[in-house]
JSON list of C-alpha atoms in Angstrom, two decimals:
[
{"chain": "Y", "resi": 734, "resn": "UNK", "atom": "CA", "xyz": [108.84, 49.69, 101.33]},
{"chain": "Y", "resi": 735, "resn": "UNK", "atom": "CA", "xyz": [110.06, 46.11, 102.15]},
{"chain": "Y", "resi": 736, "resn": "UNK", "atom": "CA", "xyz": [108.99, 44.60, 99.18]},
{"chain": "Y", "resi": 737, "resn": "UNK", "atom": "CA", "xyz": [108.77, 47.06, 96.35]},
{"chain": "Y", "resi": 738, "resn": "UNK", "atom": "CA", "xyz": [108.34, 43.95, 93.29]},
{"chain": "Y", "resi": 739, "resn": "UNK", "atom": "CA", "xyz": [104.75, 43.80, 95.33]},
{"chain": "Y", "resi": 740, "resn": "UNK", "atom": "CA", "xyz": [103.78, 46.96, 93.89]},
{"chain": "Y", "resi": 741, "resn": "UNK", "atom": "CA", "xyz": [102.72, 48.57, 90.91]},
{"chain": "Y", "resi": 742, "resn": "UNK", "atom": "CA", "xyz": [101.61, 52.32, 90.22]},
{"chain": "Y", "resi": 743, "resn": "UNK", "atom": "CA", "xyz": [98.93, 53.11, 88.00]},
{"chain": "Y", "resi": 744, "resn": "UNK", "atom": "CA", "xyz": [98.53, 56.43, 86.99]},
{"chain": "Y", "resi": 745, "resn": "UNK", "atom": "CA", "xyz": [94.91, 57.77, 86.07]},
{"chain": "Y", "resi": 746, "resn": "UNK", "atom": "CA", "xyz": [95.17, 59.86, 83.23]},
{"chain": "Y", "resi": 747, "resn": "UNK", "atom": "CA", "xyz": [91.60, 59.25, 81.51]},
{"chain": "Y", "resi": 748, "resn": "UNK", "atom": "CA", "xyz": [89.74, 62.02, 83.06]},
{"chain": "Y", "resi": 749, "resn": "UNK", "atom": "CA", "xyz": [87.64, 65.21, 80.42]},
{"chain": "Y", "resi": 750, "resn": "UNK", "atom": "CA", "xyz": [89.41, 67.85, 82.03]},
{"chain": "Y", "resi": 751, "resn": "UNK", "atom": "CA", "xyz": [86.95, 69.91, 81.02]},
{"chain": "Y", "resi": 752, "resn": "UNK", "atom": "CA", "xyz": [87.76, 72.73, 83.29]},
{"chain": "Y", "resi": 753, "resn": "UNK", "atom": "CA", "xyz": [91.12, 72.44, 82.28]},
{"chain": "Y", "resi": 754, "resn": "UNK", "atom": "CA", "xyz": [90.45, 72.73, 78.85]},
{"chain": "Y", "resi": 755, "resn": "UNK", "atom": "CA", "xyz": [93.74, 71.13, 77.96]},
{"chain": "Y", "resi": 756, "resn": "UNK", "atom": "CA", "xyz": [94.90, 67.25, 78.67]},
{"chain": "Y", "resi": 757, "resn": "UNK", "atom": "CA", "xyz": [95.57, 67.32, 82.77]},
{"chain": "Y", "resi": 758, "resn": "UNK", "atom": "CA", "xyz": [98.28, 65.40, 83.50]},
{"chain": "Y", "resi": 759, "resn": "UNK", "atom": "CA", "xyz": [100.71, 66.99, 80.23]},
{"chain": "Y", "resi": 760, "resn": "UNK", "atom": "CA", "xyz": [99.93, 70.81, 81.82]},
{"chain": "Y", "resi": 761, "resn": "UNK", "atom": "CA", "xyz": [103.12, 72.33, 82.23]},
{"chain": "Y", "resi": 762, "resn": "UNK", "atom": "CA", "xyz": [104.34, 73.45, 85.54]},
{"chain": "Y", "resi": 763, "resn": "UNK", "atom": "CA", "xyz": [107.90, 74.38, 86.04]},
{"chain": "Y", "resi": 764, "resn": "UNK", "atom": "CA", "xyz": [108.59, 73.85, 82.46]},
{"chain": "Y", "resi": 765, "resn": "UNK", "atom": "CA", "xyz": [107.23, 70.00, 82.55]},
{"chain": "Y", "resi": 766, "resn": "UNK", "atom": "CA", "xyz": [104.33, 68.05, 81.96]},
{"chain": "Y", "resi": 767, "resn": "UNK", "atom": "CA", "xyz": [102.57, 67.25, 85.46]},
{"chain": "Y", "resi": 768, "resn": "UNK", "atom": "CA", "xyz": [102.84, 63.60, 84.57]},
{"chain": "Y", "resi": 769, "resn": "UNK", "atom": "CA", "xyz": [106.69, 63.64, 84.68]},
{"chain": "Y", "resi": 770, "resn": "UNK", "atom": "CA", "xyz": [106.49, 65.24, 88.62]},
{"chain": "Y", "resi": 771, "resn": "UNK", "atom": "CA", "xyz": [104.47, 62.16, 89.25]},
{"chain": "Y", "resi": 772, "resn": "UNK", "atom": "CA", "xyz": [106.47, 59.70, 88.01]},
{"chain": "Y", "resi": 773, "resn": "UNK", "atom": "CA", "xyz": [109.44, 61.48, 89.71]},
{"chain": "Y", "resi": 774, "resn": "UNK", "atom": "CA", "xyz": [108.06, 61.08, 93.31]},
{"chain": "Y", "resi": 775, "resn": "UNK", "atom": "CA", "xyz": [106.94, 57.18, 92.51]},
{"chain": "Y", "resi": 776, "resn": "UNK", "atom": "CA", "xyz": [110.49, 56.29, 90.72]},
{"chain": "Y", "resi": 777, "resn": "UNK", "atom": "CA", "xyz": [111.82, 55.62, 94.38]},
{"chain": "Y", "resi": 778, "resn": "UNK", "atom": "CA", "xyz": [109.19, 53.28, 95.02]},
{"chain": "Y", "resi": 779, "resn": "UNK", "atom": "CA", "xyz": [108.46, 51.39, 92.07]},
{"chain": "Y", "resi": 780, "resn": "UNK", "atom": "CA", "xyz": [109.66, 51.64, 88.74]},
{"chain": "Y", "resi": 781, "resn": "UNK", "atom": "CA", "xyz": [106.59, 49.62, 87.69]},
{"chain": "Y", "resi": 782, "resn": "UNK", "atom": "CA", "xyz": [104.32, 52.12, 86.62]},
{"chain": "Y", "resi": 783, "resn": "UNK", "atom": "CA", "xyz": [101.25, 52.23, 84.38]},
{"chain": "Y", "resi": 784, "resn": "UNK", "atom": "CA", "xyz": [98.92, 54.72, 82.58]},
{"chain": "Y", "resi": 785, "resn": "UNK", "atom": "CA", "xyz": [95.82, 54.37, 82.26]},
{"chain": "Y", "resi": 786, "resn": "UNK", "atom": "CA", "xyz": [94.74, 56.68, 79.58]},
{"chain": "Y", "resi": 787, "resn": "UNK", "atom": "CA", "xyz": [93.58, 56.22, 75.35]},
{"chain": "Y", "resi": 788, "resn": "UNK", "atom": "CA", "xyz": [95.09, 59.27, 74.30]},
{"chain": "Y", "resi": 789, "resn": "UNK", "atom": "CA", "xyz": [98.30, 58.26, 72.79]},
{"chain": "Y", "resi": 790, "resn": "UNK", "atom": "CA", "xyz": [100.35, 61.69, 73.35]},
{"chain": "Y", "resi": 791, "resn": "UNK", "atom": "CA", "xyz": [101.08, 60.24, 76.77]},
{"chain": "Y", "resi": 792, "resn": "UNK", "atom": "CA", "xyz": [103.85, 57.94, 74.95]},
{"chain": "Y", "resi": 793, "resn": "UNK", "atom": "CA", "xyz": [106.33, 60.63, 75.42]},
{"chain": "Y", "resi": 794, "resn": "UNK", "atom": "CA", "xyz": [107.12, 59.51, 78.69]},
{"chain": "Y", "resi": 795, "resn": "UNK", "atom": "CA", "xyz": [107.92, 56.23, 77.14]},
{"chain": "Y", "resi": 796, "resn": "UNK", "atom": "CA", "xyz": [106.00, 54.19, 80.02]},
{"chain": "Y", "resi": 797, "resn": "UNK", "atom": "CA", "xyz": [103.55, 51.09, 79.24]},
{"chain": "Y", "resi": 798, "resn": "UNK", "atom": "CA", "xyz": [99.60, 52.70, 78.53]},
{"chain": "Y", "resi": 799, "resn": "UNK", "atom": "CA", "xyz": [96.62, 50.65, 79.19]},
{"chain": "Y", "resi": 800, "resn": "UNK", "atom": "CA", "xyz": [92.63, 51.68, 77.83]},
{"chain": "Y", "resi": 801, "resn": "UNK", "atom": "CA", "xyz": [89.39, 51.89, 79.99]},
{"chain": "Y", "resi": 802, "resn": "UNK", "atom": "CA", "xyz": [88.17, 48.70, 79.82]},
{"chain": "Y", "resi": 803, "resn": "UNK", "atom": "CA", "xyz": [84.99, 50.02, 80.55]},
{"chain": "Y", "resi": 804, "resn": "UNK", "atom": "CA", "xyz": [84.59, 53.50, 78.72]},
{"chain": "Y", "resi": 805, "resn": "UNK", "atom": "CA", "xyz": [83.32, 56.81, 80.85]},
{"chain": "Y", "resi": 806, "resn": "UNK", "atom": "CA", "xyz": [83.05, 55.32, 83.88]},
{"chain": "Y", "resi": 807, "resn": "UNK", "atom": "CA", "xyz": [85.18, 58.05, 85.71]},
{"chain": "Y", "resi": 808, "resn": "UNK", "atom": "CA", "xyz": [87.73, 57.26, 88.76]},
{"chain": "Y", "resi": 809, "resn": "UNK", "atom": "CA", "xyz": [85.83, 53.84, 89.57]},
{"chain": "Y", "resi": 810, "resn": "UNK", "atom": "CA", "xyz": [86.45, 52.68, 86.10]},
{"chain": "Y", "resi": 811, "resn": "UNK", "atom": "CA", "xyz": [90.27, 53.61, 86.21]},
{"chain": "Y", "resi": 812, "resn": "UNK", "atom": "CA", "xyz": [91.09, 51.99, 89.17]},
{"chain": "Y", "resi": 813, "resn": "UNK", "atom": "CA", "xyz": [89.02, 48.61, 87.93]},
{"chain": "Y", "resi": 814, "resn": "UNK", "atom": "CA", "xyz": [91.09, 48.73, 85.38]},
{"chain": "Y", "resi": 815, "resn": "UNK", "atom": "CA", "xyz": [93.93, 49.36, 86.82]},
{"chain": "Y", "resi": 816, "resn": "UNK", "atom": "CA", "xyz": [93.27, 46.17, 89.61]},
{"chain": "Y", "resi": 817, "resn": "UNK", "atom": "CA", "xyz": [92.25, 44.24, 86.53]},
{"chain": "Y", "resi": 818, "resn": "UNK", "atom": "CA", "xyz": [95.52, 44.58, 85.04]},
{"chain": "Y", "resi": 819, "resn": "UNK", "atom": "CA", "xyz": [97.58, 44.46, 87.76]},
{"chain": "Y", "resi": 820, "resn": "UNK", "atom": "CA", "xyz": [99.41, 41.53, 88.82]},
{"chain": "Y", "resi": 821, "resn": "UNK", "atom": "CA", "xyz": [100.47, 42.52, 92.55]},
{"chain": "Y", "resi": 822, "resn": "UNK", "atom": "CA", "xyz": [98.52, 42.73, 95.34]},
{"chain": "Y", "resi": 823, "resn": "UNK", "atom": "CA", "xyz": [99.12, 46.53, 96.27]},
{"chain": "Y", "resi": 824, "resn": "UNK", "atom": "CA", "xyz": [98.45, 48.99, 93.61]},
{"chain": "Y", "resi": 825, "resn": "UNK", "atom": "CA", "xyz": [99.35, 52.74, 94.02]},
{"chain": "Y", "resi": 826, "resn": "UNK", "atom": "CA", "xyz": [96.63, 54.83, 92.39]},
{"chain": "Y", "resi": 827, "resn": "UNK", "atom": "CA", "xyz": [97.16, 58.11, 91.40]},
{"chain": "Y", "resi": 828, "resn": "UNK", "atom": "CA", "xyz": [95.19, 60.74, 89.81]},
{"chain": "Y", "resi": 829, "resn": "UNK", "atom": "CA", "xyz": [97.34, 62.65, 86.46]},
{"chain": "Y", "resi": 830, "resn": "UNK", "atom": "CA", "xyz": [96.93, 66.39, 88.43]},
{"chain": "Y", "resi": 831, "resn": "UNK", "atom": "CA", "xyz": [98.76, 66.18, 91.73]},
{"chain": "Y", "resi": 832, "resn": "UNK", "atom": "CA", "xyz": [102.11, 67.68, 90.31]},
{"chain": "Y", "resi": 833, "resn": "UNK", "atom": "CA", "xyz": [103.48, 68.41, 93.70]},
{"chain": "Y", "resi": 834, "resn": "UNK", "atom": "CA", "xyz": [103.04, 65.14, 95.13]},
{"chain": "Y", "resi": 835, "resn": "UNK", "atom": "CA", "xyz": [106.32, 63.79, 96.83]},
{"chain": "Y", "resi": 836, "resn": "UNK", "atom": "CA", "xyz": [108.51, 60.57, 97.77]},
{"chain": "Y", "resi": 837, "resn": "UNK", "atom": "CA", "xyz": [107.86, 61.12, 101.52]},
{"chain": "Y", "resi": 838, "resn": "UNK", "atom": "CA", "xyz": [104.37, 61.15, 101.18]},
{"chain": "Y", "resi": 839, "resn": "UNK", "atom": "CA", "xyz": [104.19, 57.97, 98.90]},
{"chain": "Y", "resi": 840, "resn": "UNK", "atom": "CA", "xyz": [106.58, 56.12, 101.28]},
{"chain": "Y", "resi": 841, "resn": "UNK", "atom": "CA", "xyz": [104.39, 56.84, 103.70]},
{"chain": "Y", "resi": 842, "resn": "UNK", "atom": "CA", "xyz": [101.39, 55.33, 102.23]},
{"chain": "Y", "resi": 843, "resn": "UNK", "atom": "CA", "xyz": [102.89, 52.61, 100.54]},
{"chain": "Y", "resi": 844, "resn": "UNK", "atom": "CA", "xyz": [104.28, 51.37, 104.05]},
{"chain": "Y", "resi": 845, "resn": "UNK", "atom": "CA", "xyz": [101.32, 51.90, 106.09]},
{"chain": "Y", "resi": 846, "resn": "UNK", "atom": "CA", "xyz": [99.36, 49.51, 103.88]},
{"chain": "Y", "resi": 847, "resn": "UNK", "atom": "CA", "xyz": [101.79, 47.28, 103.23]},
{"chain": "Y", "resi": 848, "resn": "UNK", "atom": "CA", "xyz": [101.10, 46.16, 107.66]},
{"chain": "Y", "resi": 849, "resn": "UNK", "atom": "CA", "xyz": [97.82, 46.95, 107.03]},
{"chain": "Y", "resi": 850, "resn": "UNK", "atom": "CA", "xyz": [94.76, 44.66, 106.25]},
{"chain": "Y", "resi": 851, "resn": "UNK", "atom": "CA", "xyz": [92.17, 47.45, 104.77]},
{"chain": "Y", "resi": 852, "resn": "UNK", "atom": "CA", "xyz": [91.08, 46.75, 100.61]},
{"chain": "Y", "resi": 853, "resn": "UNK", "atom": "CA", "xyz": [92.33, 50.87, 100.64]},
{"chain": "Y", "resi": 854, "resn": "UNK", "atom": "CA", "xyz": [94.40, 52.84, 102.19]},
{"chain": "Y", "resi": 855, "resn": "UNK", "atom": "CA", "xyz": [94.27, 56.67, 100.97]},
{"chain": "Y", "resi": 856, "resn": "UNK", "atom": "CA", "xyz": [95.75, 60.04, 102.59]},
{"chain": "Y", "resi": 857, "resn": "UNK", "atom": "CA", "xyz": [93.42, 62.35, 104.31]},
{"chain": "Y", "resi": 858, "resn": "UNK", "atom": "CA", "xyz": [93.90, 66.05, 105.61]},
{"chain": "Y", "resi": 859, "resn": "UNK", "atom": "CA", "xyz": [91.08, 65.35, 107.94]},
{"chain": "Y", "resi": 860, "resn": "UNK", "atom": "CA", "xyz": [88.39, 67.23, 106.10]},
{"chain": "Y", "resi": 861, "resn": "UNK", "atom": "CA", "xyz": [89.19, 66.16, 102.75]},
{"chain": "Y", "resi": 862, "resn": "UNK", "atom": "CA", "xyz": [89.75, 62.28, 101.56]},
{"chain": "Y", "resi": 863, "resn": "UNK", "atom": "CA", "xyz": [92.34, 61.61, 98.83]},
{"chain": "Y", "resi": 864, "resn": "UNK", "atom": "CA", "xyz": [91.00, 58.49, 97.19]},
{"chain": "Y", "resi": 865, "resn": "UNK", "atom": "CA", "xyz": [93.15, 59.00, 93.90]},
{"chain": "Y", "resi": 866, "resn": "UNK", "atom": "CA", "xyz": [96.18, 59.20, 96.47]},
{"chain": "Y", "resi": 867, "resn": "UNK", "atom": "CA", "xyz": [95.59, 55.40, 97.56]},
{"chain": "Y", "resi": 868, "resn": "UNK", "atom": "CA", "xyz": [96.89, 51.99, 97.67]},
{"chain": "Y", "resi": 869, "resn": "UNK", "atom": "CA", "xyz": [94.33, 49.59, 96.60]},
{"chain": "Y", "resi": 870, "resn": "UNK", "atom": "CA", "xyz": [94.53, 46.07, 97.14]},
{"chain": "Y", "resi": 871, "resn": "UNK", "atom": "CA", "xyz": [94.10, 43.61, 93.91]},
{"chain": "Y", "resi": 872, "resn": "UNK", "atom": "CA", "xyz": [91.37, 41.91, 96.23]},
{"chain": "Y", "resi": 873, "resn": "UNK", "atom": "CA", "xyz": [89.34, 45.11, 96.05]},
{"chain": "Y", "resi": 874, "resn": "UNK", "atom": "CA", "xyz": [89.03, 44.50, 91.86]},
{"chain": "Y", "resi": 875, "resn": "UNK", "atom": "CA", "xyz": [85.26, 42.90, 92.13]},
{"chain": "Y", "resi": 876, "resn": "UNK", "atom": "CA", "xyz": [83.97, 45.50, 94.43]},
{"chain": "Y", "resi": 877, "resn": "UNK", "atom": "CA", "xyz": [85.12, 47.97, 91.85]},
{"chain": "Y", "resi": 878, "resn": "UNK", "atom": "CA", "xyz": [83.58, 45.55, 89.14]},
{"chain": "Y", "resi": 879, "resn": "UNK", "atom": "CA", "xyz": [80.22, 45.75, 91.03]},
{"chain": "Y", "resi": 880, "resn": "UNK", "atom": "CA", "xyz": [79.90, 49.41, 91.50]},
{"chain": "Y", "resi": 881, "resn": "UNK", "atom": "CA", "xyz": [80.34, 49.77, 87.66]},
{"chain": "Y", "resi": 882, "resn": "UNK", "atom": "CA", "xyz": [77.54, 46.89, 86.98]},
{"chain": "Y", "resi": 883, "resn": "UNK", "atom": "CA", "xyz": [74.98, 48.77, 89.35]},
{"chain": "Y", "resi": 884, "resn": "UNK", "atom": "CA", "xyz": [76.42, 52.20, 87.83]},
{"chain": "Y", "resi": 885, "resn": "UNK", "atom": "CA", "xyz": [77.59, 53.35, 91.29]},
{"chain": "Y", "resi": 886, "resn": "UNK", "atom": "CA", "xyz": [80.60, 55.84, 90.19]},
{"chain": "Y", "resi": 887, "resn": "UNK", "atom": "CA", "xyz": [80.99, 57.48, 93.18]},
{"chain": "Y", "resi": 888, "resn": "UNK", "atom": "CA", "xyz": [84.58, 56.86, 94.62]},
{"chain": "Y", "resi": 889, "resn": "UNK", "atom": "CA", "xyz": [84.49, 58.34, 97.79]},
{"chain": "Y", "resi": 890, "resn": "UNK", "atom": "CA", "xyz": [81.55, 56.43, 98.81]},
{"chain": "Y", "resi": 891, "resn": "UNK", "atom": "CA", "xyz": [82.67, 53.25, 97.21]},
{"chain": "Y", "resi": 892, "resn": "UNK", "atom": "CA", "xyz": [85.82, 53.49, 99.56]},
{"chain": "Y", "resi": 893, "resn": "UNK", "atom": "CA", "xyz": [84.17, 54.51, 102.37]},
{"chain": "Y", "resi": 894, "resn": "UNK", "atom": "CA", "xyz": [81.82, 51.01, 102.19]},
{"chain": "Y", "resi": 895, "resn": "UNK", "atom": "CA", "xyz": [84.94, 48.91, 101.74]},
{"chain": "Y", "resi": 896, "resn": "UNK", "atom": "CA", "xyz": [87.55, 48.19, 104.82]},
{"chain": "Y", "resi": 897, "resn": "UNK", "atom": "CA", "xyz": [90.00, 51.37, 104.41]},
{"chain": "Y", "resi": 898, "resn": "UNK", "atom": "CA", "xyz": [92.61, 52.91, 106.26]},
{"chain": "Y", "resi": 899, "resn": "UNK", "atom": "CA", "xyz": [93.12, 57.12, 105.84]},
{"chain": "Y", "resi": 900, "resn": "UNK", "atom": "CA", "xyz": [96.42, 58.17, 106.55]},
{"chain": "Y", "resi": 901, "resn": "UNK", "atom": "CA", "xyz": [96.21, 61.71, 108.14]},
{"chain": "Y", "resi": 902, "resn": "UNK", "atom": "CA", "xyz": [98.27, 64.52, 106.64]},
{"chain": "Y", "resi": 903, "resn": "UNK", "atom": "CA", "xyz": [99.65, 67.74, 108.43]},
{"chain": "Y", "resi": 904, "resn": "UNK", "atom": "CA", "xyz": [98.78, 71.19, 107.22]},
{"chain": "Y", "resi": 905, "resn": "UNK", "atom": "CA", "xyz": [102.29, 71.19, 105.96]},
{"chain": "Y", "resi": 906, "resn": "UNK", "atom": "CA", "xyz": [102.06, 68.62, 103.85]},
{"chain": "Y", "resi": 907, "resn": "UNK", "atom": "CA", "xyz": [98.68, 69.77, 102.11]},
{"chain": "Y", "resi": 908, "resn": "UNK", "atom": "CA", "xyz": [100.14, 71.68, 99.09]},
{"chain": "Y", "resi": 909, "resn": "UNK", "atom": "CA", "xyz": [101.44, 68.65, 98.42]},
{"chain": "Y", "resi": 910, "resn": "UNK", "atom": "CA", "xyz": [98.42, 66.48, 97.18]},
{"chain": "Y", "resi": 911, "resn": "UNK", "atom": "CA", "xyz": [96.16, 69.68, 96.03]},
{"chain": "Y", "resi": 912, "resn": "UNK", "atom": "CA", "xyz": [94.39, 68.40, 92.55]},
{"chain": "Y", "resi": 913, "resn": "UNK", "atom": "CA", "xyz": [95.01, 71.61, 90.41]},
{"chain": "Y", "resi": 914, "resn": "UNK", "atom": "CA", "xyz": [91.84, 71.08, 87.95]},
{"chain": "Y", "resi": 915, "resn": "UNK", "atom": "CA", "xyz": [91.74, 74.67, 86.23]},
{"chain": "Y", "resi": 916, "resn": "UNK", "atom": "CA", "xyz": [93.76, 77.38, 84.73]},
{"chain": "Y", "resi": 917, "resn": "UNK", "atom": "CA", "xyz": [92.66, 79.64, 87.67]},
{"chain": "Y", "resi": 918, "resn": "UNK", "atom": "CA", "xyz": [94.47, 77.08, 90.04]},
{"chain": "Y", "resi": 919, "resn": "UNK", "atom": "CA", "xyz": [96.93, 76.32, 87.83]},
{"chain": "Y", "resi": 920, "resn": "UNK", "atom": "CA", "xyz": [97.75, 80.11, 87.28]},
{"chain": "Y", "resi": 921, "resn": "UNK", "atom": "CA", "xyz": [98.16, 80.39, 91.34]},
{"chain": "Y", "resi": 922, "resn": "UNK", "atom": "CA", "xyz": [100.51, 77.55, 91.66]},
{"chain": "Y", "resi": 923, "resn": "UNK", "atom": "CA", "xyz": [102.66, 78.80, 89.35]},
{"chain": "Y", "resi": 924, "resn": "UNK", "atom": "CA", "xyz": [102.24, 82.25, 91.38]},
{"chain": "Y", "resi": 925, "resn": "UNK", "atom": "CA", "xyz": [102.87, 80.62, 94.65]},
{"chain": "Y", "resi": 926, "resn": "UNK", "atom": "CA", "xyz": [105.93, 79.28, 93.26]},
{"chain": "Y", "resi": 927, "resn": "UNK", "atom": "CA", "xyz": [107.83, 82.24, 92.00]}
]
C-alpha cells in the first residue's frame, strides 16, 4: 500500500464466544494465541493496530485496547467503534478468529480500496461474504451509528446497503480467512495441520 500512515487496523476481539467456550482470539493454535497470527499478517501493512475488546488479558500483546462504546451491540458495534476512534480514512477490520489469515491477502485488500471509492471493501469466496475481513472507510462511521440507533445489527446486510466493493478469493486461498468459532473446528485445524 502507497500510503500505509492512511491506515489503521482494528482488531475485533469483543465477541461471547460462546461456542468456543474460551476467549476467541487468545485460542492457541501452533503454540500461540490466534491474536498474535493476526497481528503477524497486518505488521507488514500497518503497525497501527487497535483492539477493540474490555477484557484486559488481551494486554499481553502489549498493543493499545479500546471498549465498546456501545455495549452488546455485536460486529456493528465494533466496527462503530472502531471508525469512531479512528483517525484515518481506511480502517482494516478484522474479526479475533481468522488465525490463518495472511500478508498477501491483506495487501490485496488494503490496495484495492485504497483506488477504490466504495464506504467497504471486504473479501468474498463468491458464496460467502467476509465483512470482518474489510476495509471500511471513516466516512462509513454514521451509517454504522444509525444501524445501532434503529437496532439494525446485522452486518452483512448493513454492508450490502452501503456502496461496497467484494474482492473475490480463489479456492486456494479459502483456508485462509475460515472463522474457526468452536473446539470441533478448532480441533480439525489443528488436524489439518499436522
Amino acid at each position: 500500500m502507497k500510503n500505509p500512515e492512511n491506515l489503521t487496523a482494528y482488531i475485533l476481539c469483543g465477541g461471547k464466544s460462546v461456542r468456543m467456550q474460551a476467549e476467541k482470539g487468545l485460542v492457541t493454535y501452533k503454540g500461540r494465541p490466534f491474536i498474535r497470527w493476526i497481528i503477524e499478517a497486518i505488521m507488514p501493512i500497518t503497525s497501527n493496530i487497535i483492539l477493540v475488546t474490555s477484557n484486559g488479558d488481551y494486554s499481553l500483546v502489549g498493543l493499545p485496547m479500546i471498549e465498546d462504546v456501545y455495549a452488546d451491540k455485536g460486529p456493528v458495534g465494533g466496527i462503530f467503534t472502531a471508525l469512531n476512534h479512528s483517525k484515518t480514512e481506511l480502517n482494516l477490520v478484522l474479526s479475533c478468529d481468522i488465525p490463518k489469515i495472511n500478508t498477501e491477502l491483506l495487501s490485496k485488500l488494503t490496495e484495492e480500496s485504497s483506488i477504490n471509492d466504495s464506504s467497504v471493501t471486504f473479501l468474498s469466496d463468491g458464496k460467502n461474504d467476509y465483512p470482518l475481513i474489510g476495509v471500511y472507510k471513516k466516512t462509513a462511521s454514521k451509517t454504522f451509528s444509525d444501524a445501532i440507533s434503529a437496532d439494525k445489527l446485522k452486518l452483512c446486510s448493513l454492508v450490502n446497503l452501503i456502496s461496497h466493493q467484494k474482492i473475490v478469493i480463489n479456492s486456494d486461498e479459502k483456508a485462509h480467512v475460515q472463522n474457526i468459532n468452536s473446539k470441533a473446528e478448532l480441533l480439525s485445524l489443528n488436524l489439518l495441520d499436522q
